[in-house]
Amino acid sequence: MTTVLTTAVGFVVTGDWKALLYGRGPPYEEFEENADPEQHFQALLSLAQEGIQKGKVVPIGECGLDYDRLHFCPAEIQKKYFEKQFELAYAIKLPMFLHMRAAAEDFLEIVECNRDKFIAGVTHSFTGSVEDCDKLLSFNNMYIGVNGCSLKMIENLNVVKGIPVERMMIETDSPYCEIKNTHAGINFVKSLWPSKKKEKYDQDCIVKGQNEPCLVRQLLEVVAGCKGVNDIDQISKTIYRNTCRVFFPHDLDSADDALLAGCHDS
């Protein structure tokens, strides 16, 4: 389980790698286990501020609701401290990396109630309905994150087809959430890599059965296929700009920002 302590260790592990980020999950039970939840919140705030200074904290997250595995944390505790995470993000003016699984109604209600504290962010690994997607897109600066889990069924592909590229991000979410041969999206995959079992590791191959960062191209191919678009490079550039605009604005020059603004206005 990720804790305040292991997150601090993560800052040390990432060291001077500017492109390497350490992810902290939403273990809300930590608040309950702590004798003083407010003290725990302040510890998170201090840790986030330290991470910002070191260039290691980009968004706050991931935060959200996961009702698929309630044995890890009851729904009421999740909801209580999900709201608290908005206070954390707003206090340090960072975007949010959000998680919504089997909890759309409560998730959307909490985001709605805290929309004034929400600066920007992405709801990653999206597997919701068209209606869920439309509601998320009604929030300013909310983006929809797509990975292999978003591409399992024909219904999922239809949802992805309707997400404006200007409001989309993609992620492998490795080492899991790959596009499997049983997924509906596999029909659009063109790029393949040689693979070997981890016991026979080869640096020129991916590890068999493991999702890896290079496979992000497959996501681009499926998104393009869903939308009937042949120019995968243009989709890639737009999604890159989306990502920079939310998480790495210093990497987005004024010309690119103006181009993206034009896409939103069109």
PDB file of C-alpha atoms in Angstrom:
ATOM      1  CA  MET A   1       0.000   0.000   0.000  1.00  0.00           C
ATOM      2  CA  THR A   2       1.231   3.504  -0.813  1.00  0.00           C
ATOM      3  CA  THR A   3       1.671   5.674   2.296  1.00  0.00           C
ATOM      4  CA  VAL A   4       3.062   9.086   3.183  1.00  0.00           C
ATOM      5  CA  LEU A   5       6.353   7.363   4.045  1.00  0.00           C
ATOM      6  CA  THR A   6       6.629   5.388   0.801  1.00  0.00           C
ATOM      7  CA  THR A   7       5.763   8.498  -1.188  1.00  0.00           C
ATOM      8  CA  ALA A   8       8.640  10.320   0.475  1.00  0.00           C
ATOM      9  CA  VAL A   9      10.864   7.382  -0.452  1.00  0.00           C
ATOM     10  CA  GLY A  10       9.577   7.726  -4.007  1.00  0.00           C
ATOM     11  CA  PHE A  11      10.994  11.244  -4.189  1.00  0.00           C
ATOM     12  CA  VAL A  12      14.416   9.815  -3.373  1.00  0.00           C
ATOM     13  CA  VAL A  13      14.104   6.970  -5.878  1.00  0.00           C
ATOM     14  CA  THR A  14      13.217   9.290  -8.746  1.00  0.00           C
ATOM     15  CA  GLY A  15      16.210  11.464  -7.914  1.00  0.00           C
ATOM     16  CA  ASP A  16      17.179  13.811 -10.732  1.00  0.00           C
ATOM     17  CA  TRP A  17      15.075  12.048 -13.374  1.00  0.00           C
ATOM     18  CA  LYS A  18      12.874  14.910 -14.526  1.00  0.00           C
ATOM     19  CA  ALA A  19      10.750  12.667 -16.743  1.00  0.00           C
ATOM     20  CA  LEU A  20      10.169  10.045 -14.058  1.00  0.00           C
ATOM     21  CA  LEU A  21       7.180  10.502 -11.773  1.00  0.00           C
ATOM     22  CA  TYR A  22       6.081   8.566  -8.711  1.00  0.00           C
ATOM     23  CA  GLY A  23       2.396   7.736  -8.427  1.00  0.00           C
ATOM     24  CA  ARG A  24       0.501   7.756  -5.143  1.00  0.00           C
ATOM     25  CA  GLY A  25      -2.771   5.834  -5.003  1.00  0.00           C
ATOM     26  CA  PRO A  26      -5.805   6.852  -2.929  1.00  0.00           C
ATOM     27  CA  PRO A  27      -5.516   4.798   0.318  1.00  0.00           C
ATOM     28  CA  TYR A  28      -8.282   6.663   2.128  1.00  0.00           C
ATOM     29  CA  GLU A  29      -8.159   4.219   5.018  1.00  0.00           C
ATOM     30  CA  GLU A  30      -4.969   5.998   6.092  1.00  0.00           C
ATOM     31  CA  PHE A  31      -7.106   8.927   7.214  1.00  0.00           C
ATOM     32  CA  GLU A  32      -9.222   6.665   9.397  1.00  0.00           C
ATOM     33  CA  GLU A  33      -6.249   4.776  10.791  1.00  0.00           C
ATOM     34  CA  ASN A  34      -4.549   8.010  11.775  1.00  0.00           C
ATOM     35  CA  ALA A  35      -5.518   9.278  15.236  1.00  0.00           C
ATOM     36  CA  ASP A  36      -5.828  12.779  13.795  1.00  0.00           C
ATOM     37  CA  PRO A  37      -7.138  12.848  10.182  1.00  0.00           C
ATOM     38  CA  GLU A  38      -6.460  16.581   9.932  1.00  0.00           C
ATOM     39  CA  GLN A  39      -2.840  16.000  10.915  1.00  0.00           C
ATOM     40  CA  HIS A  40      -2.621  13.383   8.191  1.00  0.00           C
ATOM     41  CA  PHE A  41      -4.047  15.882   5.702  1.00  0.00           C
ATOM     42  CA  GLN A  42      -1.421  18.435   6.699  1.00  0.00           C
ATOM     43  CA  ALA A  43       1.292  15.802   6.240  1.00  0.00           C
ATOM     44  CA  LEU A  44       0.024  15.172   2.710  1.00  0.00           C
ATOM     45  CA  LEU A  45      -0.044  18.909   2.049  1.00  0.00           C
ATOM     46  CA  SER A  46       3.543  19.334   3.249  1.00  0.00           C
ATOM     47  CA  LEU A  47       4.672  16.362   1.194  1.00  0.00           C
ATOM     48  CA  ALA A  48       2.978  17.748  -1.911  1.00  0.00           C
ATOM     49  CA  GLN A  49       4.586  21.152  -1.409  1.00  0.00           C
ATOM     50  CA  GLU A  50       7.984  19.506  -1.044  1.00  0.00           C
ATOM     51  CA  GLY A  51       7.355  17.504  -4.196  1.00  0.00           C
ATOM     52  CA  ILE A  52       6.421  20.621  -6.144  1.00  0.00           C
ATOM     53  CA  GLN A  53       9.681  22.284  -5.126  1.00  0.00           C
ATOM     54  CA  LYS A  54      11.600  19.213  -6.292  1.00  0.00           C
ATOM     55  CA  GLY A  55       9.630  19.024  -9.527  1.00  0.00           C
ATOM     56  CA  LYS A  56       8.246  15.597  -8.593  1.00  0.00           C
ATOM     57  CA  VAL A  57       4.581  16.342  -7.932  1.00  0.00           C
ATOM     58  CA  VAL A  58       2.649  17.225 -11.061  1.00  0.00           C
ATOM     59  CA  PRO A  59      -0.988  16.400 -10.190  1.00  0.00           C
ATOM     60  CA  ILE A  60      -2.686  15.301  -6.990  1.00  0.00           C
ATOM     61  CA  GLY A  61      -3.738  11.694  -7.361  1.00  0.00           C
ATOM     62  CA  GLU A  62      -4.802   9.399  -7.990  1.00  0.00           C
ATOM     63  CA  CYS A  63      -8.041  10.289  -6.265  1.00  0.00           C
ATOM     64  CA  GLY A  64     -11.539   8.982  -6.732  1.00  0.00           C
ATOM     65  CA  LEU A  65     -13.934   6.159  -6.034  1.00  0.00           C
ATOM     66  CA  ASP A  66     -13.565   2.442  -6.698  1.00  0.00           C
ATOM     67  CA  TYR A  67     -16.628   0.401  -5.793  1.00  0.00           C
ATOM     68  CA  ASP A  68     -15.316  -2.681  -7.557  1.00  0.00           C
ATOM     69  CA  ARG A  69     -13.188  -3.605  -4.535  1.00  0.00           C
ATOM     70  CA  LEU A  70     -15.047  -2.366  -1.494  1.00  0.00           C
ATOM     71  CA  HIS A  71     -13.303  -4.935   0.699  1.00  0.00           C
ATOM     72  CA  PHE A  72     -10.285  -2.628   0.591  1.00  0.00           C
ATOM     73  CA  CYS A  73     -12.206   0.457   1.666  1.00  0.00           C
ATOM     74  CA  PRO A  74     -15.960   1.012   2.283  1.00  0.00           C
ATOM     75  CA  ALA A  75     -17.827   3.421   0.008  1.00  0.00           C
ATOM     76  CA  GLU A  76     -18.652   5.912   2.763  1.00  0.00           C
ATOM     77  CA  ILE A  77     -15.001   6.318   3.725  1.00  0.00           C
ATOM     78  CA  GLN A  78     -14.025   6.697   0.073  1.00  0.00           C
ATOM     79  CA  LYS A  79     -16.598   9.437  -0.469  1.00  0.00           C
ATOM     80  CA  LYS A  80     -15.641  11.302   2.702  1.00  0.00           C
ATOM     81  CA  TYR A  81     -11.983  11.583   1.832  1.00  0.00           C
ATOM     82  CA  PHE A  82     -12.406  11.947  -1.912  1.00  0.00           C
ATOM     83  CA  GLU A  83     -13.944  15.332  -1.116  1.00  0.00           C
ATOM     84  CA  LYS A  84     -10.970  16.102   1.110  1.00  0.00           C
ATOM     85  CA  GLN A  85      -8.617  15.528  -1.825  1.00  0.00           C
ATOM     86  CA  PHE A  86     -10.214  18.458  -3.654  1.00  0.00           C
ATOM     87  CA  GLU A  87      -9.163  20.673  -0.751  1.00  0.00           C
ATOM     88  CA  LEU A  88      -5.615  19.388  -1.127  1.00  0.00           C
ATOM     89  CA  ALA A  89      -5.495  20.031  -4.881  1.00  0.00           C
ATOM     90  CA  TYR A  90      -7.037  23.480  -4.520  1.00  0.00           C
ATOM     91  CA  ALA A  91      -4.682  24.479  -1.702  1.00  0.00           C
ATOM     92  CA  ILE A  92      -1.630  23.964  -3.899  1.00  0.00           C
ATOM     93  CA  LYS A  93      -3.302  24.777  -7.238  1.00  0.00           C
ATOM     94  CA  LEU A  94      -2.502  21.469  -8.927  1.00  0.00           C
ATOM     95  CA  PRO A  95      -4.570  19.437 -11.413  1.00  0.00           C
ATOM     96  CA  MET A  96      -6.040  16.092 -10.356  1.00  0.00           C
ATOM     97  CA  PHE A  97      -5.511  12.563 -11.622  1.00  0.00           C
ATOM     98  CA  LEU A  98      -8.879  10.886 -11.046  1.00  0.00           C
ATOM     99  CA  HIS A  99     -10.163   7.325 -10.798  1.00  0.00           C
ATOM    100  CA  MET A 100     -13.787   6.235 -11.312  1.00  0.00           C
ATOM    101  CA  ARG A 101     -14.737   2.558 -11.352  1.00  0.00           C
ATOM    102  CA  ALA A 102     -18.270   1.239 -10.814  1.00  0.00           C
ATOM    103  CA  ALA A 103     -19.041   4.459  -8.940  1.00  0.00           C
ATOM    104  CA  ALA A 104     -20.161   6.964 -11.573  1.00  0.00           C
ATOM    105  CA  GLU A 105     -23.182   8.396  -9.754  1.00  0.00           C
ATOM    106  CA  ASP A 106     -21.349   9.222  -6.518  1.00  0.00           C
ATOM    107  CA  PHE A 107     -18.165  10.264  -8.325  1.00  0.00           C
ATOM    108  CA  LEU A 108     -19.950  12.731 -10.602  1.00  0.00           C
ATOM    109  CA  GLU A 109     -21.963  14.143  -7.721  1.00  0.00           C
ATOM    110  CA  ILE A 110     -18.817  14.819  -5.685  1.00  0.00           C
ATOM    111  CA  VAL A 111     -17.014  16.414  -8.632  1.00  0.00           C
ATOM    112  CA  GLU A 112     -20.085  18.575  -9.262  1.00  0.00           C
ATOM    113  CA  CYS A 113     -20.133  19.725  -5.633  1.00  0.00           C
ATOM    114  CA  ASN A 114     -16.420  20.570  -5.779  1.00  0.00           C
ATOM    115  CA  ARG A 115     -16.197  21.971  -9.285  1.00  0.00           C
ATOM    116  CA  ASP A 116     -15.108  25.371  -7.931  1.00  0.00           C
ATOM    117  CA  LYS A 117     -12.081  23.662  -6.347  1.00  0.00           C
ATOM    118  CA  PHE A 118     -11.266  21.701  -9.496  1.00  0.00           C
ATOM    119  CA  ILE A 119      -8.604  23.413 -11.587  1.00  0.00           C
ATOM    120  CA  ALA A 120      -8.040  20.743 -14.237  1.00  0.00           C
ATOM    121  CA  GLY A 121      -7.393  17.034 -14.560  1.00  0.00           C
ATOM    122  CA  VAL A 122      -8.153  13.713 -16.163  1.00  0.00           C
ATOM    123  CA  THR A 123     -10.466  10.846 -15.265  1.00  0.00           C
ATOM    124  CA  HIS A 124      -8.198   7.990 -16.271  1.00  0.00           C
ATOM    125  CA  SER A 125      -8.934   4.427 -17.400  1.00  0.00           C
ATOM    126  CA  PHE A 126     -12.445   5.492 -18.357  1.00  0.00           C
ATOM    127  CA  THR A 127     -14.943   2.652 -18.772  1.00  0.00           C
ATOM    128  CA  GLY A 128     -18.185   4.545 -18.210  1.00  0.00           C
ATOM    129  CA  SER A 129     -21.214   5.188 -20.389  1.00  0.00           C
ATOM    130  CA  VAL A 130     -21.871   7.901 -22.956  1.00  0.00           C
ATOM    131  CA  GLU A 131     -23.909   9.727 -20.319  1.00  0.00           C
ATOM    132  CA  ASP A 132     -21.059   9.515 -17.807  1.00  0.00           C
ATOM    133  CA  CYS A 133     -18.656  10.818 -20.427  1.00  0.00           C
ATOM    134  CA  ASP A 134     -20.906  13.741 -21.346  1.00  0.00           C
ATOM    135  CA  LYS A 135     -21.225  14.729 -17.697  1.00  0.00           C
ATOM    136  CA  LEU A 136     -17.459  14.645 -17.201  1.00  0.00           C
ATOM    137  CA  LEU A 137     -16.950  16.778 -20.292  1.00  0.00           C
ATOM    138  CA  SER A 138     -19.351  19.352 -18.864  1.00  0.00           C
ATOM    139  CA  PHE A 139     -16.710  20.178 -16.238  1.00  0.00           C
ATOM    140  CA  ASN A 140     -14.207  22.792 -17.380  1.00  0.00           C
ATOM    141  CA  ASN A 141     -10.718  21.428 -18.054  1.00  0.00           C
ATOM    142  CA  MET A 142     -11.742  17.811 -17.433  1.00  0.00           C
ATOM    143  CA  TYR A 143     -10.151  15.314 -19.804  1.00  0.00           C
ATOM    144  CA  ILE A 144     -10.988  11.651 -20.386  1.00  0.00           C
ATOM    145  CA  GLY A 145      -8.163   9.107 -20.086  1.00  0.00           C
ATOM    146  CA  VAL A 146      -8.215   6.030 -22.318  1.00  0.00           C
ATOM    147  CA  ASN A 147      -6.239   2.804 -21.846  1.00  0.00           C
ATOM    148  CA  GLY A 148      -6.707  -0.867 -22.718  1.00  0.00           C
ATOM    149  CA  CYS A 149      -9.529  -1.237 -20.187  1.00  0.00           C
ATOM    150  CA  SER A 150     -11.411   1.446 -22.105  1.00  0.00           C
ATOM    151  CA  LEU A 151     -11.390  -0.667 -25.264  1.00  0.00           C
ATOM    152  CA  LYS A 152     -12.775  -4.049 -24.217  1.00  0.00           C
ATOM    153  CA  MET A 153     -16.274  -4.047 -25.688  1.00  0.00           C
ATOM    154  CA  ILE A 154     -17.960  -2.612 -28.774  1.00  0.00           C
ATOM    155  CA  GLU A 155     -19.917  -0.368 -26.396  1.00  0.00           C
ATOM    156  CA  ASN A 156     -16.617   0.978 -25.041  1.00  0.00           C
ATOM    157  CA  LEU A 157     -15.389   1.746 -28.541  1.00  0.00           C
ATOM    158  CA  ASN A 158     -18.576   3.671 -29.279  1.00  0.00           C
ATOM    159  CA  VAL A 159     -17.971   5.795 -26.184  1.00  0.00           C
ATOM    160  CA  VAL A 160     -14.353   6.463 -27.185  1.00  0.00           C
ATOM    161  CA  LYS A 161     -15.510   7.397 -30.677  1.00  0.00           C
ATOM    162  CA  GLY A 162     -17.579  10.201 -29.174  1.00  0.00           C
ATOM    163  CA  ILE A 163     -14.835  11.700 -26.997  1.00  0.00           C
ATOM    164  CA  PRO A 164     -13.430  14.829 -28.684  1.00  0.00           C
ATOM    165  CA  VAL A 165      -9.709  14.330 -29.274  1.00  0.00           C
ATOM    166  CA  GLU A 166      -9.210  17.802 -27.806  1.00  0.00           C
ATOM    167  CA  ARG A 167     -10.513  16.454 -24.473  1.00  0.00           C
ATOM    168  CA  MET A 168      -8.731  13.099 -24.491  1.00  0.00           C
ATOM    169  CA  MET A 169      -5.556  11.654 -23.003  1.00  0.00           C
ATOM    170  CA  ILE A 170      -4.115   8.161 -23.409  1.00  0.00           C
ATOM    171  CA  GLU A 171      -2.074   5.977 -21.052  1.00  0.00           C
ATOM    172  CA  THR A 172      -0.816   2.427 -20.934  1.00  0.00           C
ATOM    173  CA  ASP A 173      -1.316   2.237 -17.136  1.00  0.00           C
ATOM    174  CA  SER A 174       1.421  -0.399 -17.330  1.00  0.00           C
ATOM    175  CA  PRO A 175       2.201  -3.034 -16.242  1.00  0.00           C
ATOM    176  CA  TYR A 176      -1.537  -3.798 -16.458  1.00  0.00           C
ATOM    177  CA  CYS A 177      -4.482  -2.697 -18.628  1.00  0.00           C
ATOM    178  CA  GLU A 178      -3.014  -3.802 -21.958  1.00  0.00           C
ATOM    179  CA  ILE A 179      -5.124  -4.312 -25.091  1.00  0.00           C
ATOM    180  CA  LYS A 180      -5.766  -8.041 -25.089  1.00  0.00           C
ATOM    181  CA  ASN A 181      -6.601 -10.289 -28.022  1.00  0.00           C
ATOM    182  CA  THR A 182     -10.110 -10.663 -26.605  1.00  0.00           C
ATOM    183  CA  HIS A 183     -10.739  -6.899 -26.639  1.00  0.00           C
ATOM    184  CA  ALA A 184     -12.872  -5.326 -29.340  1.00  0.00           C
ATOM    185  CA  GLY A 185     -10.156  -2.729 -29.906  1.00  0.00           C
ATOM    186  CA  ILE A 186      -7.597  -5.329 -30.996  1.00  0.00           C
ATOM    187  CA  ASN A 187      -8.964  -5.180 -34.539  1.00  0.00           C
ATOM    188  CA  PHE A 188      -7.489  -1.698 -34.974  1.00  0.00           C
ATOM    189  CA  VAL A 189      -4.017  -2.553 -33.619  1.00  0.00           C
ATOM    190  CA  LYS A 190      -1.280  -2.453 -36.255  1.00  0.00           C
ATOM    191  CA  SER A 191       1.962  -2.119 -34.291  1.00  0.00           C
ATOM    192  CA  LEU A 192       3.407  -5.238 -32.695  1.00  0.00           C
ATOM    193  CA  TRP A 193       6.649  -5.910 -30.825  1.00  0.00           C
ATOM    194  CA  PRO A 194       8.599  -9.124 -30.305  1.00  0.00           C
ATOM    195  CA  SER A 195       8.143 -10.482 -26.798  1.00  0.00           C
ATOM    196  CA  LYS A 196       9.862 -12.952 -24.508  1.00  0.00           C
ATOM    197  CA  LYS A 197       9.074 -14.347 -21.087  1.00  0.00           C
ATOM    198  CA  LYS A 198      10.630 -12.412 -18.234  1.00  0.00           C
ATOM    199  CA  GLU A 199      12.836 -15.410 -17.427  1.00  0.00           C
ATOM    200  CA  LYS A 200      14.461 -14.903 -20.850  1.00  0.00           C
ATOM    201  CA  TYR A 201      14.679 -11.137 -20.665  1.00  0.00           C
ATOM    202  CA  ASP A 202      15.918  -9.420 -23.805  1.00  0.00           C
ATOM    203  CA  GLN A 203      16.296  -5.643 -23.923  1.00  0.00           C
ATOM    204  CA  ASP A 204      15.173  -5.656 -27.549  1.00  0.00           C
ATOM    205  CA  CYS A 205      11.861  -7.321 -26.658  1.00  0.00           C
ATOM    206  CA  ILE A 206       8.920  -6.496 -24.443  1.00  0.00           C
ATOM    207  CA  VAL A 207       8.110  -8.821 -21.566  1.00  0.00           C
ATOM    208  CA  LYS A 208       5.441 -11.298 -22.599  1.00  0.00           C
ATOM    209  CA  GLY A 209       2.133 -10.730 -20.829  1.00  0.00           C
ATOM    210  CA  GLN A 210       3.180  -7.334 -19.489  1.00  0.00           C
ATOM    211  CA  ASN A 211       1.998  -3.930 -20.610  1.00  0.00           C
ATOM    212  CA  GLU A 212       4.840  -1.546 -21.420  1.00  0.00           C
ATOM    213  CA  PRO A 213       5.090   2.176 -22.272  1.00  0.00           C
ATOM    214  CA  CYS A 214       5.893   1.611 -25.959  1.00  0.00           C
ATOM    215  CA  LEU A 215       2.460   0.043 -26.390  1.00  0.00           C
ATOM    216  CA  VAL A 216       0.899   3.479 -26.075  1.00  0.00           C
ATOM    217  CA  ARG A 217       1.057   3.567 -29.879  1.00  0.00           C
ATOM    218  CA  GLN A 218      -1.517   0.777 -29.973  1.00  0.00           C
ATOM    219  CA  LEU A 219      -3.901   3.032 -28.077  1.00  0.00           C
ATOM    220  CA  LEU A 220      -3.419   5.736 -30.686  1.00  0.00           C
ATOM    221  CA  GLU A 221      -4.181   3.221 -33.406  1.00  0.00           C
ATOM    222  CA  VAL A 222      -7.397   2.093 -31.750  1.00  0.00           C
ATOM    223  CA  VAL A 223      -8.555   5.656 -31.084  1.00  0.00           C
ATOM    224  CA  ALA A 224      -7.871   6.562 -34.710  1.00  0.00           C
ATOM    225  CA  GLY A 225      -9.631   3.412 -35.895  1.00  0.00           C
ATOM    226  CA  CYS A 226     -12.713   4.145 -33.772  1.00  0.00           C
ATOM    227  CA  LYS A 227     -12.937   7.615 -35.212  1.00  0.00           C
ATOM    228  CA  GLY A 228     -12.183   6.595 -38.796  1.00  0.00           C
ATOM    229  CA  VAL A 229      -9.117   8.846 -38.865  1.00  0.00           C
ATOM    230  CA  ASN A 230      -6.070   7.972 -40.959  1.00  0.00           C
ATOM    231  CA  ASP A 231      -3.750  10.714 -39.671  1.00  0.00           C
ATOM    232  CA  ILE A 232      -2.518   9.152 -36.441  1.00  0.00           C
ATOM    233  CA  ASP A 233       0.219  11.780 -36.125  1.00  0.00           C
ATOM    234  CA  GLN A 234      -2.293  14.602 -35.822  1.00  0.00           C
ATOM    235  CA  ILE A 235      -4.184  12.744 -33.100  1.00  0.00           C
ATOM    236  CA  SER A 236      -0.879  12.139 -31.329  1.00  0.00           C
ATOM    237  CA  LYS A 237       0.045  15.836 -31.440  1.00  0.00           C
ATOM    238  CA  THR A 238      -3.338  16.921 -30.119  1.00  0.00           C
ATOM    239  CA  ILE A 239      -3.259  14.452 -27.231  1.00  0.00           C
ATOM    240  CA  TYR A 240       0.317  15.483 -26.432  1.00  0.00           C
ATOM    241  CA  ARG A 241      -0.787  19.112 -26.245  1.00  0.00           C
ATOM    242  CA  ASN A 242      -3.690  18.139 -23.994  1.00  0.00           C
ATOM    243  CA  THR A 243      -1.311  16.396 -21.620  1.00  0.00           C
ATOM    244  CA  CYS A 244       1.147  19.286 -21.574  1.00  0.00           C
ATOM    245  CA  ARG A 245      -1.571  21.855 -21.111  1.00  0.00           C
ATOM    246  CA  VAL A 246      -2.826  20.162 -17.938  1.00  0.00           C
ATOM    247  CA  PHE A 247       0.312  18.659 -16.405  1.00  0.00           C
ATOM    248  CA  PHE A 248       3.363  20.226 -18.090  1.00  0.00           C
ATOM    249  CA  PRO A 249       2.392  23.736 -19.238  1.00  0.00           C
ATOM    250  CA  HIS A 250       6.059  24.777 -19.360  1.00  0.00           C
ATOM    251  CA  ASP A 251       6.510  22.304 -22.248  1.00  0.00           C
ATOM    252  CA  LEU A 252       3.722  23.845 -24.289  1.00  0.00           C
ATOM    253  CA  ASP A 253       4.839  26.898 -26.240  1.00  0.00           C
ATOM    254  CA  SER A 254       2.501  29.762 -26.977  1.00  0.00           C
ATOM    255  CA  ALA A 255       1.943  28.686 -30.582  1.00  0.00           C
ATOM    256  CA  ASP A 256       0.818  25.209 -29.558  1.00  0.00           C
ATOM    257  CA  ASP A 257      -1.397  26.650 -26.843  1.00  0.00           C
ATOM    258  CA  ALA A 258      -3.050  28.976 -29.350  1.00  0.00           C
ATOM    259  CA  LEU A 259      -3.601  26.060 -31.721  1.00  0.00           C
ATOM    260  CA  LEU A 260      -5.246  24.003 -28.991  1.00  0.00           C
ATOM    261  CA  ALA A 261      -7.437  26.949 -27.988  1.00  0.00           C
ATOM    262  CA  GLY A 262      -8.553  27.174 -31.605  1.00  0.00           C
ATOM    263  CA  CYS A 263      -9.507  23.494 -31.554  1.00  0.00           C
ATOM    264  CA  HIS A 264     -11.718  24.104 -28.503  1.00  0.00           C
ATOM    265  CA  ASP A 265     -13.398  27.101 -30.143  1.00  0.00           C
ATOM    266  CA  SER A 266     -14.106  25.350 -33.443  1.00  0.00           C
TER     267      SER A 266
END
